[in-house]
GROMACS .gro file of C-alpha atoms in nm:
model
  311
    1MET     CA    1   0.000   0.000   0.000
    2LYS     CA    2   0.283   0.234   0.091
    3LYS     CA    3   0.447   0.161  -0.246
    4TYR     CA    4   0.115   0.251  -0.417
    5PHE     CA    5   0.100   0.591  -0.251
    6ILE     CA    6   0.469   0.656  -0.325
    7GLY     CA    7   0.405   0.572  -0.692
    8ILE     CA    8   0.105   0.807  -0.705
    9SER     CA    9   0.313   1.080  -0.540
   10ILE     CA   10   0.598   1.043  -0.789
   11LEU     CA   11   0.353   1.046  -1.080
   12ALA     CA   12   0.182   1.359  -0.948
   13THR     CA   13   0.516   1.532  -0.897
   14SER     CA   14   0.627   1.439  -1.248
   15LEU     CA   15   0.304   1.574  -1.398
   16PHE     CA   16   0.339   1.896  -1.195
   17LEU     CA   17   0.701   1.947  -1.309
   18ALA     CA   18   0.607   1.875  -1.669
   19ALA     CA   19   0.326   2.128  -1.650
   20CYS     CA   20   0.561   2.385  -1.501
   21GLY     CA   21   0.815   2.315  -1.774
   22ALA     CA   22   0.554   2.359  -2.045
   23SER     CA   23   0.436   2.681  -1.884
   24ASN     CA   24   0.792   2.816  -1.862
   25GLN     CA   25   0.858   2.716  -2.221
   26SER     CA   26   0.540   2.894  -2.328
   27GLU     CA   27   0.639   3.206  -2.137
   28GLN     CA   28   0.987   3.199  -2.286
   29SER     CA   29   0.837   3.157  -2.632
   30GLY     CA   30   0.610   3.455  -2.575
   31THR     CA   31   0.899   3.662  -2.445
   32SER     CA   32   1.108   3.566  -2.745
   33ALA     CA   33   0.831   3.672  -2.980
   34SER     CA   34   0.787   4.007  -2.806
   35THR     CA   35   1.158   4.080  -2.814
   36GLU     CA   36   1.217   3.966  -3.171
   37LYS     CA   37   1.433   4.215  -3.359
   38ILE     CA   38   1.269   4.449  -3.608
   39GLN     CA   39   1.384   4.377  -3.962
   40ALA     CA   40   1.426   4.696  -4.163
   41ILE     CA   41   1.542   4.775  -4.515
   42ALA     CA   42   1.679   5.116  -4.613
   43THR     CA   43   1.737   5.228  -4.970
   44PHE     CA   44   2.084   5.387  -4.967
   45TYR     CA   45   2.360   5.463  -4.718
   46PRO     CA   46   2.240   5.769  -4.519
   47MET     CA   47   1.894   5.609  -4.478
   48TYR     CA   48   2.068   5.291  -4.365
   49GLU     CA   49   2.277   5.468  -4.102
   50PHE     CA   50   1.993   5.688  -3.974
   51THR     CA   51   1.765   5.385  -3.935
   52LYS     CA   52   2.036   5.174  -3.775
   53GLU     CA   53   2.112   5.444  -3.520
   54VAL     CA   54   1.745   5.478  -3.422
   55LEU     CA   55   1.683   5.103  -3.397
   56GLY     CA   56   1.999   5.025  -3.203
   57ASP     CA   57   1.970   4.680  -3.044
   58GLU     CA   58   1.598   4.665  -3.121
   59GLY     CA   59   1.646   4.579  -3.486
   60GLU     CA   60   1.861   4.500  -3.785
   61VAL     CA   61   1.891   4.701  -4.106
   62GLU     CA   62   1.972   4.580  -4.455
   63LEU     CA   63   2.099   4.809  -4.730
   64LEU     CA   64   1.878   4.770  -5.039
   65ILE     CA   65   2.087   4.947  -5.303
   66PRO     CA   66   2.424   4.768  -5.319
   67ALA     CA   67   2.732   4.947  -5.185
   68GLY     CA   68   2.895   5.166  -5.450
   69THR     CA   69   2.579   5.180  -5.665
   70GLU     CA   70   2.442   5.513  -5.788
   71PRO     CA   71   2.091   5.552  -5.632
   72HIS     CA   72   1.963   5.801  -5.892
   73ASP     CA   73   1.943   5.531  -6.159
   74TYR     CA   74   1.852   5.232  -5.942
   75GLU     CA   75   1.541   5.029  -6.019
   76PRO     CA   76   1.435   4.744  -5.787
   77SER     CA   77   1.407   4.390  -5.918
   78ALA     CA   78   1.112   4.163  -5.839
   79LYS     CA   79   1.334   3.999  -5.578
   80ASP     CA   80   1.405   4.339  -5.420
   81VAL     CA   81   1.033   4.421  -5.403
   82ALA     CA   82   0.964   4.085  -5.238
   83LYS     CA   83   1.240   4.153  -4.988
   84ILE     CA   84   1.093   4.495  -4.904
   85SER     CA   85   0.747   4.340  -4.861
   86GLN     CA   86   0.881   4.088  -4.611
   87ALA     CA   87   1.048   4.356  -4.398
   88ASP     CA   88   0.891   4.512  -4.088
   89ALA     CA   89   0.998   4.859  -4.200
   90PHE     CA   90   1.111   5.013  -4.527
   91VAL     CA   91   1.292   5.350  -4.514
   92TYR     CA   92   1.357   5.572  -4.814
   93ASN     CA   93   1.452   5.936  -4.863
   94SER     CA   94   1.190   6.074  -5.101
   95GLU     CA   95   1.004   6.002  -5.422
   96GLU     CA   96   1.218   6.271  -5.584
   97LEU     CA   97   1.516   6.035  -5.556
   98GLU     CA   98   1.361   5.690  -5.521
   99THR     CA   99   1.113   5.763  -5.801
  100TRP     CA  100   1.007   5.398  -5.815
  101VAL     CA  101   0.860   5.376  -5.463
  102ASP     CA  102   0.512   5.490  -5.567
  103SER     CA  103   0.489   5.209  -5.823
  104ILE     CA  104   0.562   4.932  -5.570
  105GLU     CA  105   0.367   5.050  -5.264
  106ASP     CA  106   0.049   4.863  -5.365
  107SER     CA  107   0.244   4.538  -5.383
  108LEU     CA  108   0.388   4.571  -5.032
  109ASP     CA  109   0.254   4.372  -4.741
  110ASP     CA  110   0.021   4.571  -4.513
  111THR     CA  111   0.246   4.488  -4.220
  112THR     CA  112   0.543   4.671  -4.375
  113LEU     CA  113   0.586   5.020  -4.229
  114VAL     CA  114   0.684   5.254  -4.513
  115ILE     CA  115   0.880   5.558  -4.393
  116GLU     CA  116   0.960   5.854  -4.617
  117ALA     CA  117   1.239   6.014  -4.415
  118SER     CA  118   1.205   6.356  -4.578
  119GLU     CA  119   0.828   6.364  -4.523
  120LYS     CA  120   0.834   6.675  -4.300
  121ILE     CA  121   1.088   6.866  -4.508
  122ASP     CA  122   0.987   7.120  -4.770
  123LEU     CA  123   1.204   7.023  -5.064
  124ILE     CA  124   1.359   7.314  -5.247
  125GLU     CA  125   1.339   7.362  -5.621
  126SER     CA  126   1.621   7.204  -5.816
  127ALA     CA  127   1.925   7.429  -5.777
  128ASP     CA  128   2.098   7.305  -6.089
  129ASP     CA  129   2.172   7.618  -6.291
  130HIS     CA  130   2.323   7.424  -6.581
  131ASP     CA  131   2.169   7.422  -6.924
  132HIS     CA  132   1.884   7.179  -6.975
  133ASP     CA  133   2.017   6.981  -7.270
  134HIS     CA  134   1.924   6.660  -7.090
  135ASP     CA  135   1.589   6.565  -6.948
  136HIS     CA  136   1.577   6.454  -6.587
  137ASP     CA  137   1.310   6.327  -6.351
  138HIS     CA  138   1.372   6.568  -6.064
  139GLU     CA  139   1.178   6.891  -6.024
  140LYS     CA  140   1.289   6.929  -5.665
  141ASP     CA  141   1.625   6.865  -5.502
  142PRO     CA  142   1.624   6.538  -5.301
  143HIS     CA  143   1.969   6.577  -5.141
  144VAL     CA  144   1.846   6.683  -4.797
  145TRP     CA  145   2.082   6.448  -4.610
  146THR     CA  146   2.393   6.649  -4.706
  147ASP     CA  147   2.273   6.916  -4.461
  148PRO     CA  148   2.318   6.808  -4.095
  149VAL     CA  149   2.008   7.002  -3.990
  150MET     CA  150   1.793   6.823  -4.246
  151ALA     CA  151   1.957   6.494  -4.143
  152ILE     CA  152   1.829   6.556  -3.790
  153LYS     CA  153   1.476   6.601  -3.925
  154GLU     CA  154   1.502   6.272  -4.111
  155VAL     CA  155   1.623   6.090  -3.800
  156GLU     CA  156   1.332   6.238  -3.604
  157THR     CA  157   1.081   6.118  -3.866
  158ILE     CA  158   1.226   5.766  -3.860
  159ARG     CA  159   1.216   5.770  -3.478
  160ASP     CA  160   0.857   5.893  -3.460
  161GLN     CA  161   0.714   5.650  -3.714
  162LEU     CA  162   0.892   5.351  -3.563
  163SER     CA  163   0.768   5.459  -3.218
  164GLU     CA  164   0.411   5.478  -3.345
  165LYS     CA  165   0.422   5.123  -3.479
  166TYR     CA  166   0.622   4.982  -3.187
  167PRO     CA  167   0.510   5.182  -2.880
  168ASP     CA  168   0.668   4.931  -2.642
  169LYS     CA  169   1.008   5.023  -2.792
  170LYS     CA  170   0.948   5.399  -2.801
  171ALA     CA  171   1.178   5.473  -2.505
  172ALA     CA  172   1.465   5.286  -2.671
  173PHE     CA  173   1.411   5.463  -3.003
  174GLU     CA  174   1.403   5.803  -2.834
  175LYS     CA  175   1.719   5.731  -2.637
  176ASN     CA  176   1.905   5.603  -2.944
  177ALA     CA  177   1.790   5.893  -3.161
  178ALA     CA  178   1.884   6.150  -2.896
  179ALA     CA  179   2.240   6.017  -2.876
  180TYR     CA  180   2.281   6.029  -3.254
  181ILE     CA  181   2.113   6.368  -3.293
  182GLU     CA  182   2.357   6.511  -3.041
  183LYS     CA  183   2.641   6.412  -3.275
  184LEU     CA  184   2.460   6.565  -3.572
  185GLN     CA  185   2.412   6.888  -3.376
  186GLU     CA  186   2.784   6.898  -3.302
  187LEU     CA  187   2.848   6.856  -3.674
  188ASP     CA  188   2.608   7.142  -3.747
  189ASP     CA  189   2.785   7.362  -3.489
  190ASP     CA  190   3.121   7.294  -3.654
  191PHE     CA  191   2.989   7.381  -4.002
  192ARG     CA  192   2.841   7.706  -3.870
  193ALA     CA  193   3.164   7.801  -3.695
  194ALA     CA  194   3.372   7.724  -4.005
  195PHE     CA  195   3.171   7.943  -4.241
  196ALA     CA  196   3.046   8.219  -4.011
  197ASP     CA  197   3.303   8.470  -4.142
  198ALA     CA  198   3.373   8.320  -4.483
  199GLU     CA  199   3.506   8.568  -4.740
  200ASN     CA  200   3.451   8.349  -5.044
  201THR     CA  201   3.117   8.168  -5.022
  202THR     CA  202   3.111   7.990  -5.360
  203PHE     CA  203   3.219   7.633  -5.427
  204VAL     CA  204   3.215   7.430  -5.750
  205THR     CA  205   3.089   7.071  -5.737
  206GLN     CA  206   3.064   6.780  -5.977
  207HIS     CA  207   2.685   6.767  -5.943
  208ALA     CA  208   2.419   6.965  -5.758
  209ALA     CA  209   2.410   6.758  -5.438
  210PHE     CA  210   2.485   7.028  -5.183
  211GLY     CA  211   2.203   7.279  -5.229
  212TYR     CA  212   2.061   7.229  -4.878
  213LEU     CA  213   2.403   7.249  -4.717
  214ALA     CA  214   2.481   7.569  -4.910
  215LYS     CA  215   2.149   7.724  -4.810
  216GLN     CA  216   2.195   7.627  -4.446
  217TYR     CA  217   2.536   7.787  -4.410
  218GLY     CA  218   2.506   8.086  -4.642
  219LEU     CA  219   2.713   7.938  -4.924
  220THR     CA  220   2.664   7.919  -5.301
  221GLN     CA  221   2.690   7.592  -5.491
  222LYS     CA  222   2.795   7.606  -5.856
  223SER     CA  223   2.757   7.264  -6.019
  224ILE     CA  224   2.912   7.116  -6.331
  225ALA     CA  225   2.625   6.867  -6.377
  226GLY     CA  226   2.269   6.883  -6.250
  227ILE     CA  227   2.081   6.688  -5.985
  228SER     CA  228   2.195   6.356  -6.133
  229PRO     CA  229   2.572   6.300  -6.162
  230ASP     CA  230   2.540   6.132  -6.500
  231GLN     CA  231   2.416   6.450  -6.667
  232GLU     CA  232   2.700   6.579  -6.881
  233PRO     CA  233   2.726   6.953  -6.940
  234SER     CA  234   2.737   7.097  -7.291
  235PRO     CA  235   3.053   7.265  -7.425
  236SER     CA  236   2.888   7.604  -7.369
  237ARG     CA  237   2.825   7.515  -7.005
  238LEU     CA  238   3.188   7.414  -6.959
  239ALA     CA  239   3.304   7.739  -7.117
  240GLU     CA  240   3.075   7.930  -6.881
  241LEU     CA  241   3.212   7.744  -6.580
  242LYS     CA  242   3.570   7.806  -6.693
  243HIS     CA  243   3.508   8.182  -6.694
  244TYR     CA  244   3.324   8.158  -6.364
  245VAL     CA  245   3.614   7.979  -6.196
  246GLU     CA  246   3.862   8.232  -6.327
  247ASP     CA  247   3.649   8.539  -6.250
  248HIS     CA  248   3.566   8.431  -5.894
  249GLY     CA  249   3.909   8.306  -5.794
  250VAL     CA  250   3.780   7.954  -5.726
  251LYS     CA  251   4.054   7.754  -5.555
  252VAL     CA  252   3.913   7.401  -5.569
  253ILE     CA  253   3.690   7.196  -5.800
  254TYR     CA  254   3.521   6.910  -5.617
  255PHE     CA  255   3.469   6.567  -5.766
  256GLU     CA  256   3.315   6.245  -5.635
  257GLU     CA  257   3.507   5.926  -5.576
  258ASN     CA  258   3.217   5.700  -5.677
  259ALA     CA  259   3.123   5.883  -5.999
  260ASN     CA  260   3.292   5.960  -6.330
  261LYS     CA  261   3.521   6.258  -6.268
  262LYS     CA  262   3.629   6.313  -6.629
  263VAL     CA  263   3.446   6.646  -6.668
  264ALA     CA  264   3.578   6.778  -6.336
  265GLU     CA  265   3.930   6.680  -6.443
  266THR     CA  266   3.887   6.863  -6.775
  267LEU     CA  267   3.772   7.180  -6.602
  268SER     CA  268   4.057   7.150  -6.354
  269LYS     CA  269   4.317   7.126  -6.632
  270GLU     CA  270   4.171   7.416  -6.827
  271THR     CA  271   4.166   7.647  -6.525
  272GLY     CA  272   4.471   7.523  -6.336
  273VAL     CA  273   4.258   7.474  -6.025
  274LYS     CA  274   4.320   7.171  -5.806
  275LEU     CA  275   4.076   6.885  -5.749
  276ALA     CA  276   3.945   6.762  -5.414
  277VAL     CA  277   3.680   6.514  -5.300
  278LEU     CA  278   3.337   6.626  -5.182
  279ASN     CA  279   3.130   6.320  -5.106
  280PRO     CA  280   2.750   6.343  -5.151
  281LEU     CA  281   2.709   6.018  -4.955
  282GLU     CA  282   2.479   5.873  -5.215
  283SER     CA  283   2.667   5.548  -5.176
  284LEU     CA  284   2.959   5.411  -4.981
  285THR     CA  285   3.177   5.139  -5.126
  286THR     CA  286   3.210   4.807  -4.948
  287GLN     CA  287   3.568   4.902  -4.865
  288GLN     CA  288   3.462   5.232  -4.708
  289MET     CA  289   3.208   5.053  -4.493
  290GLU     CA  290   3.461   4.789  -4.391
  291ASP     CA  291   3.705   5.067  -4.302
  292GLY     CA  292   3.448   5.210  -4.060
  293GLU     CA  293   3.350   5.515  -4.263
  294THR     CA  294   3.012   5.661  -4.162
  295TYR     CA  295   2.788   5.954  -4.243
  296LEU     CA  296   2.954   6.149  -3.962
  297THR     CA  297   3.316   6.074  -4.061
  298ILE     CA  298   3.254   6.156  -4.427
  299MET     CA  299   3.065   6.475  -4.350
  300ARG     CA  300   3.360   6.588  -4.139
  301LYS     CA  301   3.589   6.517  -4.434
  302ASN     CA  302   3.353   6.725  -4.647
  303LEU     CA  303   3.380   7.007  -4.394
  304GLU     CA  304   3.759   7.005  -4.411
  305ALA     CA  305   3.748   6.991  -4.792
  306LEU     CA  306   3.509   7.286  -4.814
  307LYS     CA  307   3.731   7.493  -4.588
  308GLU     CA  308   3.996   7.488  -4.863
  309SER     CA  309   3.756   7.652  -5.104
  310ILE     CA  310   3.582   7.898  -4.874
  311GLN     CA  311   3.861   8.034  -4.659
   0.00000   0.00000   0.00000
């Protein structure tokens, strides 16, 4: 009889422990689901970095447009669209740059949060003062990210929209964004200090990617090409620029590492003015990313490069 009761006791204990184990496993499974990382996709490098900084440990970000690829001419493949649809969040700059977004939105899953980072920014009219021998798709200038102040606005938009969809992670997003925005504000302060008393306020660039930066800091951008870097100027435009460089005592002509610099080199040779890099951050190469280059490090290099022309 005693053995019978002992057996019943052991069985009851085993059932109780099994039930506890199942309950714990269920709780752990629920916890795992609630803490699963947000999967985001961002179109090109600045959007990638801004999103990554806001998400922090709460998510992972994939770069849609391959490193070193020009975003102006990019068109997503069916595989890319499927990838975007499977993501929790999709971040892009604006339909002025990613002109294809409107055509794919209907095919995206309803669960995908679509964030237009420049949503709260009034885009300025295209500042390209070159001749219009070539048609282009841009009526307004999309290059807001080259201005640290506009970059802050984009980070804030990404933060706010992610917080709205994931309210339980809002505190983390706000903390992450605040830390990054502080660095952007320091960058803004340094740009303001550098150009506060500038004597020469004009700089010549390969393409019109720095209109917002110029406007923010009281500078004037003179571009060889227009909004898109692949727009080649006519001979008359080059002749006009040659006179402009000579008449205004321009010291530097800026080219881009990840674009064809042939025209900039031609203008440099004809005027005897040196070349320097001004990076529009439209794409970073794989090597640059592996070397730890970021939006902040490249913008600081841009600041130092611009000082040569302005001071």
